[in-house]
């Protein structure tokens, strides 16, 4: 059977398009370092956060330029974050641990790739680097009740030399 030259060309073009599409999707998923939030944060008893490291949530220095931040997302505020901003120094690697004692909330630091759900009984773990001083808004992006639209907070990345661990 003879295949027409144009038929061959168009088949080749179609195959190239398919391979190109798969390649761009694969790159988009893996190339820019996108990391899904997994279950590495573990589980927790949502009814007794007082007995856990979430009893006194906030910023803890755990190493040279390394910080941990425990955040409780509850109706309708982030502790810390809403009544007082979360403060971390620039040039640091920060791991957030987020959980909820009541309903499902969201935790997104706008302008960064930190974006997760806060689920009762689960601890979400997200690590991010802050190289420059900046101010970020934190929003709850899961509808969590009548005050959902007011549920927001703030993260302040302060210059390294202005950071005092007391003020966190
Ligand atoms: Cu919420």
Tab-separated table of C-alpha atoms and ligand atoms in Angstrom:
chain	number	residue	atom	x	y	z
A	1	UNK	CA	0.000	0.000	0.000
A	2	UNK	CA	1.318	3.355	-0.951
A	3	UNK	CA	1.039	6.217	1.592
A	4	UNK	CA	0.862	9.661	0.072
A	5	UNK	CA	3.751	12.002	0.886
A	6	UNK	CA	1.417	14.634	2.413
A	7	UNK	CA	-0.182	11.940	4.574
A	8	UNK	CA	3.265	11.066	5.955
A	9	UNK	CA	4.116	14.708	6.593
A	10	UNK	CA	0.855	15.408	8.434
A	11	UNK	CA	1.206	12.224	10.490
A	12	UNK	CA	4.698	13.328	11.511
A	13	UNK	CA	3.452	16.823	12.393
A	14	UNK	CA	0.597	15.366	14.461
A	15	UNK	CA	3.012	13.067	16.324
A	16	UNK	CA	5.355	15.994	17.011
A	17	UNK	CA	2.454	18.019	18.438
A	18	UNK	CA	1.472	15.140	20.745
A	19	UNK	CA	5.035	14.656	21.974
A	20	UNK	CA	5.402	18.429	22.423
A	21	UNK	CA	2.181	18.615	24.426
A	22	UNK	CA	3.237	15.784	26.738
A	23	UNK	CA	6.676	17.382	27.142
A	24	UNK	CA	5.256	20.786	28.149
A	25	UNK	CA	2.797	19.239	30.607
A	26	UNK	CA	5.599	17.122	32.135
A	27	UNK	CA	7.878	20.146	32.410
A	28	UNK	CA	5.107	22.241	33.932
A	29	UNK	CA	4.493	19.612	36.601
A	30	UNK	CA	8.121	18.842	37.470
A	31	UNK	CA	10.367	21.603	36.114
A	32	UNK	CA	9.578	24.688	38.238
A	33	UNK	CA	9.928	22.729	41.480
A	34	UNK	CA	6.244	22.481	42.279
A	35	UNK	CA	5.817	20.396	45.413
A	36	UNK	CA	2.491	19.121	46.611
A	37	UNK	CA	1.683	19.239	50.306
A	38	UNK	CA	1.795	15.623	51.423
A	39	UNK	CA	0.959	13.918	54.714
A	40	UNK	CA	4.457	14.363	56.191
A	41	UNK	CA	3.051	16.720	58.846
A	42	UNK	CA	1.198	13.814	60.431
A	43	UNK	CA	-2.063	13.739	62.327
A	44	UNK	CA	-3.153	15.358	65.572
A	45	UNK	CA	-6.124	15.301	67.963
A	46	UNK	CA	-8.094	18.382	66.886
A	47	UNK	CA	-9.982	18.477	70.211
A	48	UNK	CA	-6.883	18.859	72.372
A	49	UNK	CA	-4.440	21.100	70.530
A	50	UNK	CA	-3.594	22.474	73.982
A	51	UNK	CA	-1.538	19.355	74.651
A	52	UNK	CA	0.557	19.776	71.493
A	53	UNK	CA	3.085	22.194	70.038
A	54	UNK	CA	0.036	24.145	68.816
A	55	UNK	CA	-0.783	25.115	72.429
A	56	UNK	CA	1.399	28.204	72.042
A	57	UNK	CA	1.598	28.668	68.265
A	58	UNK	CA	4.224	30.943	66.762
A	59	UNK	CA	7.751	31.203	65.416
A	60	UNK	CA	10.573	28.997	66.723
A	61	UNK	CA	14.200	29.195	65.640
A	62	UNK	CA	15.424	25.676	64.939
A	63	UNK	CA	18.773	26.298	63.267
A	64	UNK	CA	21.012	28.791	61.544
A	65	UNK	CA	18.549	30.615	59.236
A	66	UNK	CA	15.919	27.968	59.892
A	67	UNK	CA	12.588	28.601	61.524
A	68	UNK	CA	9.420	26.701	62.289
A	69	UNK	CA	6.053	28.386	62.471
A	70	UNK	CA	3.066	26.685	64.053
A	71	UNK	CA	-0.210	28.211	62.942
A	72	UNK	CA	-3.708	27.437	64.178
A	73	UNK	CA	-6.374	28.345	61.624
A	74	UNK	CA	-9.717	28.733	63.358
A	75	UNK	CA	-13.032	30.511	62.788
A	76	UNK	CA	-12.136	33.231	61.809
A	77	UNK	CA	-8.488	33.988	62.369
A	78	UNK	CA	-4.960	32.719	62.053
A	79	UNK	CA	-2.989	32.339	65.309
A	80	UNK	CA	-0.539	33.959	64.855
A	81	UNK	CA	-1.094	36.111	61.784
A	82	UNK	CA	-4.407	37.890	62.256
A	83	UNK	CA	-4.141	39.886	65.485
A	84	UNK	CA	-0.366	40.216	65.110
A	85	UNK	CA	1.668	39.479	61.985
A	86	UNK	CA	3.935	36.443	61.716
A	87	UNK	CA	7.496	37.813	61.726
A	88	UNK	CA	10.453	35.979	60.207
A	89	UNK	CA	13.840	37.309	59.080
A	90	UNK	CA	14.960	37.572	55.456
A	91	UNK	CA	17.416	34.954	54.198
A	92	UNK	CA	15.689	32.197	56.077
A	93	UNK	CA	14.073	28.856	55.418
A	94	UNK	CA	10.722	28.627	57.126
A	95	UNK	CA	8.648	25.506	57.678
A	96	UNK	CA	5.000	26.129	58.404
A	97	UNK	CA	2.899	23.637	60.354
A	98	UNK	CA	-0.779	24.426	60.032
A	99	UNK	CA	-3.808	22.778	61.568
A	100	UNK	CA	-7.385	23.579	62.523
A	101	UNK	CA	-9.414	22.810	65.650
A	102	UNK	CA	-12.819	23.402	64.053
A	103	UNK	CA	-13.529	23.231	60.312
A	104	UNK	CA	-11.541	23.104	57.083
A	105	UNK	CA	-9.693	26.340	56.356
A	106	UNK	CA	-7.227	27.432	53.719
A	107	UNK	CA	-3.761	28.873	54.247
A	108	UNK	CA	-2.317	30.801	51.356
A	109	UNK	CA	0.544	33.264	51.593
A	110	UNK	CA	-0.317	35.428	48.606
A	111	UNK	CA	2.604	35.927	46.247
A	112	UNK	CA	4.449	32.781	47.369
A	113	UNK	CA	3.885	29.141	46.531
A	114	UNK	CA	2.606	28.418	50.055
A	115	UNK	CA	-0.945	27.232	49.577
A	116	UNK	CA	-2.547	24.446	51.570
A	117	UNK	CA	-5.665	23.404	53.405
A	118	UNK	CA	-5.882	23.334	57.193
A	119	UNK	CA	-7.857	20.230	58.075
A	120	UNK	CA	-8.944	19.288	61.615
A	121	UNK	CA	-6.881	16.304	62.734
A	122	UNK	CA	-4.193	16.859	60.107
A	123	UNK	CA	-1.029	18.928	60.147
A	124	UNK	CA	-0.014	20.516	56.856
A	125	UNK	CA	3.750	21.030	56.454
A	126	UNK	CA	5.128	23.521	53.928
A	127	UNK	CA	8.696	24.825	53.640
A	128	UNK	CA	9.546	28.055	51.884
A	129	UNK	CA	12.574	30.356	51.574
A	130	UNK	CA	12.364	34.098	52.119
A	131	UNK	CA	15.349	35.888	50.611
A	132	UNK	CA	14.138	39.487	50.669
A	133	UNK	CA	12.291	41.610	53.242
A	134	UNK	CA	8.632	41.830	52.250
A	135	UNK	CA	5.079	41.867	53.511
A	136	UNK	CA	2.627	39.190	52.480
A	137	UNK	CA	-1.060	38.741	53.018
A	138	UNK	CA	-2.374	35.431	54.302
A	139	UNK	CA	-5.833	34.385	53.189
A	140	UNK	CA	-8.220	31.586	54.018
A	141	UNK	CA	-9.408	30.243	50.690
A	142	UNK	CA	-11.746	27.505	51.885
A	143	UNK	CA	-15.241	28.637	52.800
A	144	UNK	CA	-15.340	28.126	56.584
A	145	UNK	CA	-18.467	29.903	57.801
A	146	UNK	CA	-20.146	33.278	58.144
A	147	UNK	CA	-16.909	35.153	58.845
A	148	UNK	CA	-14.863	33.475	56.123
A	149	UNK	CA	-14.410	36.672	54.108
A	150	UNK	CA	-12.798	38.371	57.120
A	151	UNK	CA	-10.314	35.574	57.745
A	152	UNK	CA	-6.937	36.968	56.782
A	153	UNK	CA	-3.525	37.579	58.266
A	154	UNK	CA	-0.119	39.007	57.593
A	155	UNK	CA	3.419	37.739	57.271
A	156	UNK	CA	6.288	40.185	57.584
A	157	UNK	CA	9.761	39.246	56.408
A	158	UNK	CA	11.999	41.716	58.207
A	159	UNK	CA	15.618	42.561	57.333
A	160	UNK	CA	17.968	40.119	59.047
A	161	UNK	CA	19.662	42.727	61.238
A	162	UNK	CA	16.318	44.050	62.484
A	163	UNK	CA	15.035	40.671	63.534
A	164	UNK	CA	14.852	39.958	67.220
A	165	UNK	CA	13.625	36.582	68.322
A	166	UNK	CA	11.791	38.296	71.200
A	167	UNK	CA	9.497	40.182	68.877
A	168	UNK	CA	8.156	37.119	67.130
B	1	LIG	CU1	-11.197	29.959	57.308
